[in-house]
PDB file of C-alpha atoms in Angstrom:
ATOM      1  CA  MET A   1      -0.312   0.056   0.151  1.00 78.00           C
ATOM      2  CA  ILE A   2       1.121   3.599  -0.803  1.00 82.00           C
ATOM      3  CA  ASN A   3       1.640   6.130   1.954  1.00 88.00           C
ATOM      4  CA  GLU A   4      -1.084   8.933   1.955  1.00 90.00           C
ATOM      5  CA  GLU A   5       1.455  11.543   0.678  1.00 90.00           C
ATOM      6  CA  VAL A   6       2.378   9.956  -2.158  1.00 90.00           C
ATOM      7  CA  GLU A   7      -1.187   9.187  -3.304  1.00 89.00           C
ATOM      8  CA  ARG A   8      -2.238  12.831  -2.589  1.00 90.00           C
ATOM      9  CA  ARG A   9       0.628  13.975  -4.991  1.00 92.00           C
ATOM     10  CA  VAL A  10      -0.310  11.250  -7.472  1.00 89.00           C
ATOM     11  CA  ALA A  11      -4.165  12.584  -7.478  1.00 90.00           C
ATOM     12  CA  GLY A  12      -2.871  16.387  -7.359  1.00 89.00           C
ATOM     13  CA  TYR A  13      -0.955  15.973 -10.704  1.00 90.00           C
ATOM     14  CA  TYR A  14      -3.733  14.071 -12.293  1.00 87.00           C
ATOM     15  CA  MET A  15      -6.030  16.679 -11.369  1.00 87.00           C
ATOM     16  CA  GLY A  16      -3.783  19.412 -12.361  1.00 86.00           C
ATOM     17  CA  LEU A  17      -3.544  17.411 -15.841  1.00 87.00           C
ATOM     18  CA  LYS A  18      -7.169  16.900 -16.230  1.00 87.00           C
ATOM     19  CA  MET A  19      -9.177  19.430 -14.607  1.00 91.00           C
ATOM     20  CA  SER A  20      -9.930  22.805 -16.426  1.00 91.00           C
ATOM     21  CA  GLU A  21      -9.163  26.162 -14.604  1.00 91.00           C
ATOM     22  CA  ASP A  22     -13.112  26.550 -14.983  1.00 94.00           C
ATOM     23  CA  GLN A  23     -13.828  22.882 -13.194  1.00 93.00           C
ATOM     24  CA  PHE A  24     -11.089  23.589 -10.404  1.00 91.00           C
ATOM     25  CA  ILE A  25     -12.912  26.878  -9.623  1.00 94.00           C
ATOM     26  CA  GLU A  26     -15.997  25.503  -9.615  1.00 94.00           C
ATOM     27  CA  LEU A  27     -14.688  22.513  -7.351  1.00 93.00           C
ATOM     28  CA  GLU A  28     -12.964  25.012  -4.855  1.00 93.00           C
ATOM     29  CA  GLY A  29     -16.210  27.487  -4.721  1.00 96.00           C
ATOM     30  CA  ALA A  30     -18.291  24.314  -4.090  1.00 95.00           C
ATOM     31  CA  LEU A  31     -15.935  23.280  -1.237  1.00 93.00           C
ATOM     32  CA  LEU A  32     -15.686  26.940  -0.049  1.00 95.00           C
ATOM     33  CA  ASP A  33     -19.479  27.426   0.187  1.00 95.00           C
ATOM     34  CA  ALA A  34     -19.947  24.095   2.095  1.00 95.00           C
ATOM     35  CA  ILE A  35     -17.629  25.181   4.633  1.00 95.00           C
ATOM     36  CA  TRP A  36     -19.388  28.736   4.777  1.00 95.00           C
ATOM     37  CA  GLN A  37     -22.605  27.210   5.058  1.00 95.00           C
ATOM     38  CA  SER A  38     -21.880  24.546   7.885  1.00 93.00           C
ATOM     39  CA  ASP A  39     -20.151  27.695   9.828  1.00 91.00           C
ATOM     40  CA  GLU A  40     -16.901  25.914   9.156  1.00 87.00           C
ATOM     41  CA  GLN A  41     -18.397  22.590  11.053  1.00 94.00           C
ATOM     42  CA  ILE A  42     -18.231  20.126   8.086  1.00 93.00           C
ATOM     43  CA  SER A  43     -15.771  17.362   8.313  1.00 93.00           C
ATOM     44  CA  ASP A  44     -13.122  16.723   5.929  1.00 90.00           C
ATOM     45  CA  ASP A  45     -15.306  13.565   4.804  1.00 91.00           C
ATOM     46  CA  GLU A  46     -18.191  15.520   4.175  1.00 94.00           C
ATOM     47  CA  LEU A  47     -15.668  17.760   1.983  1.00 92.00           C
ATOM     48  CA  VAL A  48     -14.379  14.781   0.176  1.00 90.00           C
ATOM     49  CA  LYS A  49     -17.783  13.483  -0.841  1.00 93.00           C
ATOM     50  CA  ILE A  50     -18.831  16.924  -2.301  1.00 94.00           C
ATOM     51  CA  GLY A  51     -15.647  17.033  -4.072  1.00 92.00           C
ATOM     52  CA  VAL A  52     -15.532  13.598  -5.337  1.00 91.00           C
ATOM     53  CA  LYS A  53     -19.216  14.032  -6.774  1.00 94.00           C
ATOM     54  CA  LEU A  54     -18.388  17.145  -8.508  1.00 93.00           C
ATOM     55  CA  ILE A  55     -15.201  15.538 -10.211  1.00 92.00           C
ATOM     56  CA  ASN A  56     -17.520  12.502 -11.199  1.00 92.00           C
ATOM     57  CA  ARG A  57     -19.908  15.301 -12.803  1.00 94.00           C
ATOM     58  CA  PHE A  58     -17.136  16.606 -14.890  1.00 92.00           C
ATOM     59  CA  LEU A  59     -15.774  12.972 -15.781  1.00 89.00           C
ATOM     60  CA  GLU A  60     -19.366  12.489 -17.253  1.00 91.00           C
ATOM     61  CA  GLU A  61     -19.499  15.336 -18.957  1.00 90.00           C
ATOM     62  CA  ASP A  62     -16.180  14.920 -20.629  1.00 84.00           C
ATOM     63  CA  GLU A  63     -17.193  11.643 -21.295  1.00 85.00           C
ATOM     64  CA  GLU A  64     -20.353  13.061 -23.476  1.00 86.00           C
ATOM     65  CA  GLU A  65     -18.071  15.459 -25.192  1.00 85.00           C
ATOM     66  CA  ALA A  66     -15.580  12.852 -26.446  1.00 75.00           C
TER      67      ALA A  66
END
């Protein structure tokens, strides 16, 4: 099993290559909105779920365009 730091770095690299700037801004905005709406009480796990859901939508949209 790879350690978490290596996993994060590899995922970050992939995200940097595959996501457009607009997608990254949308993802960042969605996560910040969730933090603000929860009065900074949202868990990291919940933020990850929101991020994964949005990234999956981006991937589906990319598949439809191809």
